Short mmCIF file of C-alpha atoms and ligand atoms in Angstrom, two decimals:
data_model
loop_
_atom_site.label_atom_id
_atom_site.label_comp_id
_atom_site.label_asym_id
_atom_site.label_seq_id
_atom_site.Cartn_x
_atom_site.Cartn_y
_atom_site.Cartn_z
CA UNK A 218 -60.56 -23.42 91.95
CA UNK A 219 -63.75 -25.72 92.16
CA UNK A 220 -63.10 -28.83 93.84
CA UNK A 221 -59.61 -28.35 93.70
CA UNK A 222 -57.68 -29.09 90.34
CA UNK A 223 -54.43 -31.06 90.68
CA UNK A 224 -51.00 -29.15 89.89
CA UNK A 225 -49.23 -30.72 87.38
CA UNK A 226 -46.28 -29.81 85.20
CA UNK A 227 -42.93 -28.35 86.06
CA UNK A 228 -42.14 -25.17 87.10
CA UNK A 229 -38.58 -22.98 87.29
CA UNK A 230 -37.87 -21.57 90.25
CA UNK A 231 -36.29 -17.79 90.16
CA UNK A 232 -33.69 -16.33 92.26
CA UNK A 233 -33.62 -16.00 95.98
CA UNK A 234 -35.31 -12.55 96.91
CA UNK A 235 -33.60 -12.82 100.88
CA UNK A 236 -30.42 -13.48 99.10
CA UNK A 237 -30.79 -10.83 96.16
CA UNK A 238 -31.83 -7.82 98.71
CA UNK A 239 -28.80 -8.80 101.08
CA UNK A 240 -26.13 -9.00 98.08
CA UNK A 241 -27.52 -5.58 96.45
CA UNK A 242 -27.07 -3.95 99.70
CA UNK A 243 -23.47 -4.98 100.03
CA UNK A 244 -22.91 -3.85 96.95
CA UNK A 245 -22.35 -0.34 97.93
CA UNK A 246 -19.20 -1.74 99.10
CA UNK A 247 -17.45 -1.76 96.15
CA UNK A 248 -16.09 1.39 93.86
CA UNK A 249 -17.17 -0.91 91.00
CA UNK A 250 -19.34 -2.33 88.98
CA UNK A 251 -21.12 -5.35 90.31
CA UNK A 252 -23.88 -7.66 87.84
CA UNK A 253 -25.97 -9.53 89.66
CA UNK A 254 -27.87 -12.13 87.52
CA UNK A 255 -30.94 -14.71 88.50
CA UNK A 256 -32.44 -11.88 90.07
CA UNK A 257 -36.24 -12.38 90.55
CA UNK A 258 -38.69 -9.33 89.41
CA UNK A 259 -40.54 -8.46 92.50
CA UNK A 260 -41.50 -5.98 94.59
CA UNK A 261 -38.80 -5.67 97.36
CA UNK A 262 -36.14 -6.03 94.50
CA UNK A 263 -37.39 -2.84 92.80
CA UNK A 264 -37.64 -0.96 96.14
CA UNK A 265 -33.89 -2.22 96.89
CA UNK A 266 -33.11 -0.70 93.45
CA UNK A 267 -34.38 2.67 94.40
CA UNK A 268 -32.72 3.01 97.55
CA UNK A 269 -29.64 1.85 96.16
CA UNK A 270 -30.37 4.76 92.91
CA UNK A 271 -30.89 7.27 95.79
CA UNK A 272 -27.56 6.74 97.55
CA UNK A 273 -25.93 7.66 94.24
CA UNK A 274 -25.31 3.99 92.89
CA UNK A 275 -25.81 3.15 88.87
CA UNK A 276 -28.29 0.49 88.62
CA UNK A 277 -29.39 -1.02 84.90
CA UNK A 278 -31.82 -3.73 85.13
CA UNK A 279 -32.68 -6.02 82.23
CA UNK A 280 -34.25 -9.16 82.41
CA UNK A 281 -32.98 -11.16 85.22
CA UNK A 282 -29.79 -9.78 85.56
CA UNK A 283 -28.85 -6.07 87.13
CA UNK A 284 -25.74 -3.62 87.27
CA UNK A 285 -25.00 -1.86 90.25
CA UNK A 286 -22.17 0.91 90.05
CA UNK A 287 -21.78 2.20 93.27
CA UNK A 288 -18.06 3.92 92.58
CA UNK A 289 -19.67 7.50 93.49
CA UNK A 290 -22.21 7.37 96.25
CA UNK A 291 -23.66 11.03 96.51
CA UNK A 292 -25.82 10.71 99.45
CA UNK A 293 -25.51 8.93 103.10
CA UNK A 294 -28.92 9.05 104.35
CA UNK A 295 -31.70 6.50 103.03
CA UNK A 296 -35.37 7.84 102.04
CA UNK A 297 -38.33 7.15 104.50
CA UNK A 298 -40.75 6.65 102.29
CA UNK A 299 -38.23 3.62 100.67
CA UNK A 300 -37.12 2.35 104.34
CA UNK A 301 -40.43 2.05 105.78
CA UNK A 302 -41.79 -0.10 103.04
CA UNK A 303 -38.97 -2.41 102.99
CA UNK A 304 -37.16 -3.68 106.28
CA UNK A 305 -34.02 -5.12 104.36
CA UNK A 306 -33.52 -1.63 102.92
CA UNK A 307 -31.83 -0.73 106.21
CA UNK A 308 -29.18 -2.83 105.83
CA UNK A 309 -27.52 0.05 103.77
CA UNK A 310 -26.53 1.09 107.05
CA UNK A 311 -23.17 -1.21 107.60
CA UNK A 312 -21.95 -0.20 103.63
CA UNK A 313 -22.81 3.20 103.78
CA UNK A 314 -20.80 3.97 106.80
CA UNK A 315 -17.67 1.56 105.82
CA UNK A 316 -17.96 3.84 102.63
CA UNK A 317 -19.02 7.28 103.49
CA UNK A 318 -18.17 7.01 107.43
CA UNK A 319 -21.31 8.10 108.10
CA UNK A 320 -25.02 6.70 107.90
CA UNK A 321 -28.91 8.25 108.37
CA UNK A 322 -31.39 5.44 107.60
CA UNK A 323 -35.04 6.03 109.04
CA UNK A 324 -36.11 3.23 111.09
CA UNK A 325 -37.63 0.02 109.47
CA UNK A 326 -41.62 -0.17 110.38
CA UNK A 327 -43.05 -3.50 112.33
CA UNK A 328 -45.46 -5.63 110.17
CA UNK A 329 -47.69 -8.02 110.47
CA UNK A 330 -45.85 -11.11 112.01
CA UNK A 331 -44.12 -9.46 114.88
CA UNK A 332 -42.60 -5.93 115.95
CA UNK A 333 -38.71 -6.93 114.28
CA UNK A 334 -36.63 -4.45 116.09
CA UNK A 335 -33.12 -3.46 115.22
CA UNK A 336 -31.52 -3.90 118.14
CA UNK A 337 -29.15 -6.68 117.61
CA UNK A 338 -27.76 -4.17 114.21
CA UNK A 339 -27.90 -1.04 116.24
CA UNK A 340 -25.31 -3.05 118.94
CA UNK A 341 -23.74 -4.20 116.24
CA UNK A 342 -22.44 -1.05 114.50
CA UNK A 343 -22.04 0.41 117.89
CA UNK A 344 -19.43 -2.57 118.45
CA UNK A 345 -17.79 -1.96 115.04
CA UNK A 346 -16.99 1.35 116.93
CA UNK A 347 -19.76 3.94 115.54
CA UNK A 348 -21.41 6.81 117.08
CA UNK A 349 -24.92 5.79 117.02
CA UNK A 350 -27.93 7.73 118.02
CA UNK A 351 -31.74 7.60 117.20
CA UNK A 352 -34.03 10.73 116.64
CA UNK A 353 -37.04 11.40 115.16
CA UNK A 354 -37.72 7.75 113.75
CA UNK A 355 -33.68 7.81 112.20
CA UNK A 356 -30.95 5.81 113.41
CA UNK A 357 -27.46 8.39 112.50
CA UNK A 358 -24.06 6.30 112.70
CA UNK A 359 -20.75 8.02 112.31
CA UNK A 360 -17.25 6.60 112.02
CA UNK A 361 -13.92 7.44 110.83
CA UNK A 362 -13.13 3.94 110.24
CA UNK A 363 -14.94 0.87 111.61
CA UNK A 364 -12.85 -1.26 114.14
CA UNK A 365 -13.18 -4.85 114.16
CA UNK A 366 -14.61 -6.84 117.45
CA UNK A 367 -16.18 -9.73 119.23
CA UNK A 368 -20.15 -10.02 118.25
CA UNK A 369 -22.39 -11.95 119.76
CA UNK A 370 -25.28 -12.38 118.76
CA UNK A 371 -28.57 -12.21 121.27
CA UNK A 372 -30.74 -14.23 118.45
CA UNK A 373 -29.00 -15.94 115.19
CA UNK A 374 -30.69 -12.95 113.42
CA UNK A 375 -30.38 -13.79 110.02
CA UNK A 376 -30.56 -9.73 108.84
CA UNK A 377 -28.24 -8.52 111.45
CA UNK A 378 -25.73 -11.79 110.65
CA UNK A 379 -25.49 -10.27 106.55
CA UNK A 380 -25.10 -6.76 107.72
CA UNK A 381 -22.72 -7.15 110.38
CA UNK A 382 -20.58 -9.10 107.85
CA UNK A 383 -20.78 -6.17 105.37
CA UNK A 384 -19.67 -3.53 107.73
CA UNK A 385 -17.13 -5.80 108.67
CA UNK A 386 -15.55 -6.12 105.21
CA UNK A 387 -13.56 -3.05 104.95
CA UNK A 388 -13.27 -2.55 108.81
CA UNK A 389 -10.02 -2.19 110.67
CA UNK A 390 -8.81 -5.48 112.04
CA UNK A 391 -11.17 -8.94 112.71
CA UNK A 392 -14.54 -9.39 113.73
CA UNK A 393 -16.10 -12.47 115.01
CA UNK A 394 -19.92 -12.85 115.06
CA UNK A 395 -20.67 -15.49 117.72
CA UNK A 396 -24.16 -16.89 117.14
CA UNK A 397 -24.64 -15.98 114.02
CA UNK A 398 -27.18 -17.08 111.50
CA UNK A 399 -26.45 -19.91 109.22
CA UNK A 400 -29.55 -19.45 106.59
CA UNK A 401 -28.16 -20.14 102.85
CA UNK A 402 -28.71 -16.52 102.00
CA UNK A 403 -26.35 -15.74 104.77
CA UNK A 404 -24.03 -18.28 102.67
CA UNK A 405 -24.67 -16.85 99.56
CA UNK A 406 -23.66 -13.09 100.91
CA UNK A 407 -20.35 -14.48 102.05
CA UNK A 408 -19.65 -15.91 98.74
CA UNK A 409 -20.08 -12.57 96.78
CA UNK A 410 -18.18 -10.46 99.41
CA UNK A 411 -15.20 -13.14 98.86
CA UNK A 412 -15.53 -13.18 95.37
CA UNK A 413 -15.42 -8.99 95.78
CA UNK A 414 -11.97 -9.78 97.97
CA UNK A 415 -13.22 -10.04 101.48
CA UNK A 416 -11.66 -12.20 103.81
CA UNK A 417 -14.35 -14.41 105.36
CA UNK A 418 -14.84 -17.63 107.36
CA UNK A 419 -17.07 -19.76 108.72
CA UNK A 420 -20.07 -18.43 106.95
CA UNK A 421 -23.13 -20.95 107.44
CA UNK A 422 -21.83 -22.06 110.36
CA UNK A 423 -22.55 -20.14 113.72
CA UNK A 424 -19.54 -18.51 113.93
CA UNK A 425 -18.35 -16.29 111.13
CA UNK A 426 -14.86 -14.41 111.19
CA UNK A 427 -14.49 -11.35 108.86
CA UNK A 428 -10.53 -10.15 108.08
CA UNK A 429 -11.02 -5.97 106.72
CA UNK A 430 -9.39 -5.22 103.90
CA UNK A 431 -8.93 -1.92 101.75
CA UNK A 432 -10.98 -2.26 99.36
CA UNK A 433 -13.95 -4.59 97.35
CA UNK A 434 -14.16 -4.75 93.64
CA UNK A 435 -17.38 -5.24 91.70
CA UNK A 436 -17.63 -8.96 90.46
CA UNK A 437 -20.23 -10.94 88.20
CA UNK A 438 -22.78 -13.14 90.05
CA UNK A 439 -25.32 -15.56 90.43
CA UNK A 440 -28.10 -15.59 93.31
CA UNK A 441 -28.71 -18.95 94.71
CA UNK A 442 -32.38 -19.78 93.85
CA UNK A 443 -35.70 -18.80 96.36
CA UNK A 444 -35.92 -21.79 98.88
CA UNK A 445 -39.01 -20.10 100.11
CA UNK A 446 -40.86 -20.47 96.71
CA UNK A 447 -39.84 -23.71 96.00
CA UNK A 448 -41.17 -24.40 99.36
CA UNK A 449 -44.48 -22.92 98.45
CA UNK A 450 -45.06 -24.97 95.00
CA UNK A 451 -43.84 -28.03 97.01
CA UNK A 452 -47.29 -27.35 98.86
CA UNK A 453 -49.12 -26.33 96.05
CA UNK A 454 -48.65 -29.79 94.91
CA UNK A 455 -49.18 -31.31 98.05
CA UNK A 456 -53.04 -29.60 99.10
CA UNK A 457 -53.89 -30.27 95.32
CA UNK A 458 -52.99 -34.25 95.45
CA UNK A 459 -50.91 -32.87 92.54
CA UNK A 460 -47.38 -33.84 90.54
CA UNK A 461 -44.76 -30.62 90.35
CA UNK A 462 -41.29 -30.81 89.45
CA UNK A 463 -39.30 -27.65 90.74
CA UNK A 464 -36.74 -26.56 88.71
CA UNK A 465 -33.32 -24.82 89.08
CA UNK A 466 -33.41 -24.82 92.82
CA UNK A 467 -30.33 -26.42 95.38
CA UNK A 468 -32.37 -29.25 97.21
CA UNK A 469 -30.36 -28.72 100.24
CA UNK A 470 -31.30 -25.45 100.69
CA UNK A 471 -34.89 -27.29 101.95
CA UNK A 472 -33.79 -30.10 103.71
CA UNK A 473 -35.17 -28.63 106.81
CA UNK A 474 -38.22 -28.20 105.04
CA UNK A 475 -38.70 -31.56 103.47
CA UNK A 476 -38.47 -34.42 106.04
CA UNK A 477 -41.62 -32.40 107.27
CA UNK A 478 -43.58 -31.82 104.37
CA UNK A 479 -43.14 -36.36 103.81
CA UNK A 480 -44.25 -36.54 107.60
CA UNK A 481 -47.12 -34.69 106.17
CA UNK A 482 -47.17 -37.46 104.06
CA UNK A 483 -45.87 -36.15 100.66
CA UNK A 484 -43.65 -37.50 97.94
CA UNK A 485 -40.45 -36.05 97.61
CA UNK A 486 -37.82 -37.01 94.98
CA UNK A 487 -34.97 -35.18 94.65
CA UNK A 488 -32.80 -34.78 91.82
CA UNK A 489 -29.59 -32.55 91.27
CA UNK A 490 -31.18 -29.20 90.77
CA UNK A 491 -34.79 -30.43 90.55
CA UNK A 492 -37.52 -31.63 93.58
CA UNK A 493 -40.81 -34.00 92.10
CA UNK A 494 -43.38 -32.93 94.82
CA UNK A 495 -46.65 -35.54 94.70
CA UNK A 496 -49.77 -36.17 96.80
CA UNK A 497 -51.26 -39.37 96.70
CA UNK A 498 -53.95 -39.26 99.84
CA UNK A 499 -55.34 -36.86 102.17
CA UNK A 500 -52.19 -34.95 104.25
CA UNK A 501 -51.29 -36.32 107.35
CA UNK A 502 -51.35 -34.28 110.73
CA UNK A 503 -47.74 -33.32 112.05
CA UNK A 504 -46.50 -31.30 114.31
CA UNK A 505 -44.01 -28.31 113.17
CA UNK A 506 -41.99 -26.34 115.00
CA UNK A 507 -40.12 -23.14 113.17
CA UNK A 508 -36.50 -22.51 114.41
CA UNK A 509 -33.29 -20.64 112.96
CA UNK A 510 -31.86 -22.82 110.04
CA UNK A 511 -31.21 -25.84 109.96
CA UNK A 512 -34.35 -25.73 111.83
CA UNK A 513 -37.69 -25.58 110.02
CA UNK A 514 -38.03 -22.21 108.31
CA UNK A 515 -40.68 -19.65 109.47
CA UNK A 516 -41.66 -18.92 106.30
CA UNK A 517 -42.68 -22.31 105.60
CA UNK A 518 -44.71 -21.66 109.00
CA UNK A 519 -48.16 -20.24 107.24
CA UNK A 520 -48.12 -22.26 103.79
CA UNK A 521 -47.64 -25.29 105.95
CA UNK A 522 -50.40 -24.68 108.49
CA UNK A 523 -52.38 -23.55 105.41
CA UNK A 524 -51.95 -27.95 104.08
CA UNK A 525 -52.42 -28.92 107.22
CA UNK A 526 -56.10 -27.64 107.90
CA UNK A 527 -56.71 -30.23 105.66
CA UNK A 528 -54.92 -33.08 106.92
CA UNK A 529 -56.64 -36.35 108.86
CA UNK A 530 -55.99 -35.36 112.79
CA UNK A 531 -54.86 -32.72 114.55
CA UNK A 532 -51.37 -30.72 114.22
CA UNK A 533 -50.17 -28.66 116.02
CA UNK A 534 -47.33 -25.59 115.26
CA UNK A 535 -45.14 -23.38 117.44
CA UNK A 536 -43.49 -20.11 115.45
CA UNK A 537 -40.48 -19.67 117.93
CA UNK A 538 -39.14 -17.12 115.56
CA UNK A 539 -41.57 -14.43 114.78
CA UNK A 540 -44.34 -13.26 118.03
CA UNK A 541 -47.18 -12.55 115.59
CA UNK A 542 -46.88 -14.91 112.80
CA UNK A 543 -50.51 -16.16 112.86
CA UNK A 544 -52.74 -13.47 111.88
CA UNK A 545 -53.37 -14.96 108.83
CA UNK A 546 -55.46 -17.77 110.47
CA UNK A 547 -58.85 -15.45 110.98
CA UNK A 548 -58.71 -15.96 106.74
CA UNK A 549 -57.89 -19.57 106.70
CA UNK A 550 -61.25 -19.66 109.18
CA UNK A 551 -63.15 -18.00 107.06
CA UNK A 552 -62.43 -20.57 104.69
CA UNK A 553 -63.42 -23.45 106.94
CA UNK A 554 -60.07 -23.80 108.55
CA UNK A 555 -60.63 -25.35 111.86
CA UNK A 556 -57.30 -23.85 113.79
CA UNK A 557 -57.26 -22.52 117.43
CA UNK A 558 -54.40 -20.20 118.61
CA UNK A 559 -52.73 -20.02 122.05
CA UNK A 560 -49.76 -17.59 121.93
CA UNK A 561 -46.98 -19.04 119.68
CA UNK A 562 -48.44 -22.06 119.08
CA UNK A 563 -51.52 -22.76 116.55
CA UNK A 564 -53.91 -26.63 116.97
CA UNK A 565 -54.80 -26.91 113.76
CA UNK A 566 -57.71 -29.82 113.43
CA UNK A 567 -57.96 -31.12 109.92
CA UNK A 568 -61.51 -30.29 107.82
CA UNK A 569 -62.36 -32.48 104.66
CA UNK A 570 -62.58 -29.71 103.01
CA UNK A 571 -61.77 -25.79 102.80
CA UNK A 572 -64.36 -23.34 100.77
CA UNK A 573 -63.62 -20.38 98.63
CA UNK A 574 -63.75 -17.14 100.40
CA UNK A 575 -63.20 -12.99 100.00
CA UNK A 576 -59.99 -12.90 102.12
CA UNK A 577 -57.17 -10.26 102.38
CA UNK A 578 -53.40 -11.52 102.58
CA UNK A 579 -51.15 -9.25 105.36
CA UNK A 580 -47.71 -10.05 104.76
CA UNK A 581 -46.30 -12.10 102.31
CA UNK A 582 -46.19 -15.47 103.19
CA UNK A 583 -49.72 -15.45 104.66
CA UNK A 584 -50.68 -14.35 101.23
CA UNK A 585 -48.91 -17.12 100.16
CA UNK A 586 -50.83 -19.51 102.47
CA UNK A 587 -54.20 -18.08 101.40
CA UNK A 588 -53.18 -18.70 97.60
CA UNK A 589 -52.30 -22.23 98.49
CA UNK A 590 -55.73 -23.02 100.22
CA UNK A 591 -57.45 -21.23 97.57
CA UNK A 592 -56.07 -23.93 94.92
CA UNK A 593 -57.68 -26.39 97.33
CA UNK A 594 -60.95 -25.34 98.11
CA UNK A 595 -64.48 -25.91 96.97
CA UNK A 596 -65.72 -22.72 94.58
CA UNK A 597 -64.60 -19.03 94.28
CA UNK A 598 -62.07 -17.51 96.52
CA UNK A 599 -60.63 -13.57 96.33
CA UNK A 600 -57.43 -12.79 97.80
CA UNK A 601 -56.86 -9.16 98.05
CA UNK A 602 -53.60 -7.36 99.54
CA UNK A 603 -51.67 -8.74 96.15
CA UNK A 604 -49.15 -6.30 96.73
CA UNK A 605 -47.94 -8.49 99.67
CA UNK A 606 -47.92 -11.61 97.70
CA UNK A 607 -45.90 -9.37 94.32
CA UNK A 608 -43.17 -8.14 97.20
CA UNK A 609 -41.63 -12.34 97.24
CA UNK A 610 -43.32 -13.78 94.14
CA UNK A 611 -42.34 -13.34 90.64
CA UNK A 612 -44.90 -14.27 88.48
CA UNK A 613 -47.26 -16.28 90.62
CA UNK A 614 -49.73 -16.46 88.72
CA UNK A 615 -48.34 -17.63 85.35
CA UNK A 616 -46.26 -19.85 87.10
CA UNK A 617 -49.72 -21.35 88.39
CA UNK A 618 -51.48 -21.29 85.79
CA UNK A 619 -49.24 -23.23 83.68
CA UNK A 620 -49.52 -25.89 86.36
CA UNK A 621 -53.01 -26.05 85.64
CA UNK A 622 -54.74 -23.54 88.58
CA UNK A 623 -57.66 -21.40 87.44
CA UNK A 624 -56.52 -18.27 89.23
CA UNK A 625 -56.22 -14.98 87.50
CA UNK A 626 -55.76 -11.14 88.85
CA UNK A 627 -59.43 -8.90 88.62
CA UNK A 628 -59.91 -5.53 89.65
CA UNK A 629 -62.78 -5.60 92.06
CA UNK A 630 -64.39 -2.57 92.56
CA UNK A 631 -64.37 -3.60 96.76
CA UNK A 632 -60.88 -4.36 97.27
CA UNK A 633 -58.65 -3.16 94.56
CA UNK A 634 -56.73 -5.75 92.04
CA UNK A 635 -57.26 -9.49 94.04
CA UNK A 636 -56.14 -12.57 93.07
CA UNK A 637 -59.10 -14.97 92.35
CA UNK A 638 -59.06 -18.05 91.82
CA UNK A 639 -62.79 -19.46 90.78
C1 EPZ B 950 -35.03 -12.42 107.36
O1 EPZ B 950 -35.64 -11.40 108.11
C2 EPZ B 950 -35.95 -12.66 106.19
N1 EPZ B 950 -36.09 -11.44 105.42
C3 EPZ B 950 -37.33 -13.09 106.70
O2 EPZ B 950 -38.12 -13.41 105.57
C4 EPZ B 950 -37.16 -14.37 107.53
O3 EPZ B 950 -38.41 -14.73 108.08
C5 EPZ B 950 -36.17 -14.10 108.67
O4 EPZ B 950 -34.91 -13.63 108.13
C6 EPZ B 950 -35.89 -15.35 109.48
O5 EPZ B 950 -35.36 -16.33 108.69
C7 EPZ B 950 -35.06 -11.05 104.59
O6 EPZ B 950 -34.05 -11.69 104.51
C8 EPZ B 950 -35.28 -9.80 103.81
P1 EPZ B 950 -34.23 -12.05 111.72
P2 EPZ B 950 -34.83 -10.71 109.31
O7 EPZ B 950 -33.39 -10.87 112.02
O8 EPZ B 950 -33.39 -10.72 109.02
C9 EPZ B 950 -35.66 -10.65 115.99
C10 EPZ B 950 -39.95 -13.27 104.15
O9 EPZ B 950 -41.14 -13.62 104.25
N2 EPZ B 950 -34.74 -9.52 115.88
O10 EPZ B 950 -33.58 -13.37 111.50
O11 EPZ B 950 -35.47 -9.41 109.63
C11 EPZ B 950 -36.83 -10.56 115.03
O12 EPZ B 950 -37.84 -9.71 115.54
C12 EPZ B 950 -39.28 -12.59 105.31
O13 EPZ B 950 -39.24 -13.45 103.13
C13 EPZ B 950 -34.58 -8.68 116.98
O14 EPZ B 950 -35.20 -8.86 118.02
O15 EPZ B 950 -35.15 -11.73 110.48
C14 EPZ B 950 -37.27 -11.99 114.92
O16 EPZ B 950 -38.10 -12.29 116.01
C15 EPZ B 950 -40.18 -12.43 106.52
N3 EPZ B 950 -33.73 -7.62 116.89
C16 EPZ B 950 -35.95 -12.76 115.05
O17 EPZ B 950 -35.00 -11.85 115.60
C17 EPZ B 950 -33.01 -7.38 115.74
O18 EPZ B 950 -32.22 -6.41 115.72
C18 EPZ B 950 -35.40 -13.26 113.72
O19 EPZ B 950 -35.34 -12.18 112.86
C19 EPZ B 950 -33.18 -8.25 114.63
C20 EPZ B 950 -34.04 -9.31 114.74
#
């Protein structure tokens, strides 16, 4: 985008992919039918859906909405080839054993912002009472009936906080996770599990308590909208000096995120389900630091650094969640992005202005914080690893265009289909 068009114009906001992949997994709790509906179309979604299809469960999909019928599970172990490209996917684990009483799900690969081990789940399920062991690149779990316990949690892992609550469902007795995640998708899971029947408190709070019961029941419901791309439009419209309304999003799912985007020195007017996002000058510097919600959300961290390597000053950023969350900044500096990295913390000093580029995005959000730079900077840039940015986005680039950004997908014969925005 030359010179860097202002967004303007109002875009809806679809459903909450961290949310969707948690509920689908706990699905396989039920001998029912559950429909899910404000379901995004992405990526991990359809990945979910094939795991899910290769444990046995019925899955329709149409539109935003998706049945899951997982009354006859046929098969306890979860592909590789499924697992590997989808870390969620192992939360079948929990569900599968509460159902089957047993479990073989390959373990999930690292990625690109840090080496995200299982540990805290593998504990987890051991302390629910399973027989765990891990061979050849599988973690097996085994278990008559799961027994419920005292958790506490090393980290407030946000992951092993929804799947310890699903294997806790149908367990025998109570289990209390101490130190347990409080991120609104962690929320949302609760409230689908109740509305299935489960007994559970506390949930978004960092102590959740989890009665078993018999049995879950397949239930009709609504994913809580994506506070991650909401985030990302919010600053869309900021590095543009634009004017974008988000729509059909819960504003205090990002009231960690806001405060910091207006130190940043954005507009921010929030309505009941909408958020008016405007720039008026050049971005402020501010410092960010990423912590467990209600602390500022990592996966605001790249985005944000993305708007601030063109702010007046220097900022500087600490990612206390992930260990390698900043790989993304070689491509912001081949861009023009003045940013200098020292372990977990990134001194970002503001440049007037950012120049179009032939970068590659390496996990999701970073592709997200190369899109956002590309809408700022001076002539062509080409984003390639798309597949990163279609695994959390739905629709990206429709949903930018109509906003006014001159991006569009090519095929280029050196990198495979790239975004580019010109
Ligand atoms: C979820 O990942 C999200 N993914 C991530 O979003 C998000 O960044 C993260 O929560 C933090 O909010 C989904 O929900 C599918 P964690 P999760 O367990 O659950 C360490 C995106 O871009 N850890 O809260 O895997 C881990 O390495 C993605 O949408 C262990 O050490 O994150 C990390 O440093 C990226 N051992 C920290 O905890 C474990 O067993 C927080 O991870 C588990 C986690």
């Amino acid at each position: 985008m030359t010179g860097g068009t202002r967004l303007e114009g109002s875009v809806r906001i679809s459903g909450s992919k961290n949310g969707a992949l948690a509920i689908m997994a706990g699905a396989l709790l039920a001998k029912g039918k559950t429909v899910l509906r404000n379901v995004p179309k992405i990526g991990d979604i359809f990945t979910m859906v094939e795991t899910l299809r290769s444990l046995g469960a019925q899955i329709e999909m149409n539109g935003d909405w998706l049945s899951i019928d997982a009354t006859n599970l046929t098969s306890h172990e979860a592909p590789y080839e499924l697992v590997k490209r989808m870390r969620a996917s192992f939360c079948v684990m929990g569900p599968l054993l509460a159902r089957l009483g047993r479990a073989r799900v390959p373990m999930p690969g690292g990625c690109d912002i840090g080496a995200r081990p299982i540990d805290f789940h593998v504990k987890g399920i051991q302390t629910l009472g399973a027989y765990i062991e891990t061979e050849h690149g599988c973690v097996y779990a085994e278990s008559l009936k799961l027994r419920g316990a005292q958790i506490y949690l090393d980290f407030p892992s946000a992951g092993t906080t929804q799947h310890l609550m699903t294997a806790a469902c149908l367990a025998d007795g109570v289990t209390v996770i101490q130190n347990a995640a409080a991120e609104p998708e962690v929320t949302d899971l609760a409230d689908y599990l109740t509305a299935m029947g489960a007994k559970i408190e506390g949930a978004g709070t960092t102590t959740v308590k989890i009665a078993g019961v018999d049995e879950l029941r397949g239930v009709d419901y609504t994913i809580i909208p994506d506070r991650m791309e909401a985030g990302t439009f919010g600053i869309a419209a900021a590095i543009t000096g634009g004017d974008v309304t988000v729509t059909h999003v819960v504003p205090e799912h990002l009231e960690p995120f806001i405060p910091k985007l207006q130190d940043a020195g954005a507009r921010v007017d929030v309505r009941e389900n909408t958020i008016r996002f405007r720039m008026l000058e050049r971005p402020i510097a501010t410092d960010v630091m990423t912590m467990p919600h209600p602390g500022f959300p990592t996966d605001m961290q790249q985005p944000m650094v993305a708007l601030l390597s063109l702010a007046d000053g220097t900022s500087v950023v600490t990612e206390n969640v992930y260990e390698r969350r900043f790989k993304y900044i070689s491509e912001l500096q081949r861009m023009g992005a003045d940013i200098k990295q020292e372990g977990r913390t990134a001194i970002i000093k503001g440049v007037s202005q950012l120049t179009g580029a032939p970068v590659t995005a390496t996990d999701l959000r970073a592709g997200a914080a190369l899109v956002v730079a590309a809408l700022a900077a001076e002539g062509k840039t080409e984003i390639a690893g798309t597949e990163h940015i279609d695994r959390g986005y739905e629709n990206l680039v429709e949903k930018l265009c109509s906003l006014g950004a001159d991006i569009y997908r090519a095929d280029s014969e050196r990198r495979g289909t790239a975004l580019c925005l010109a």
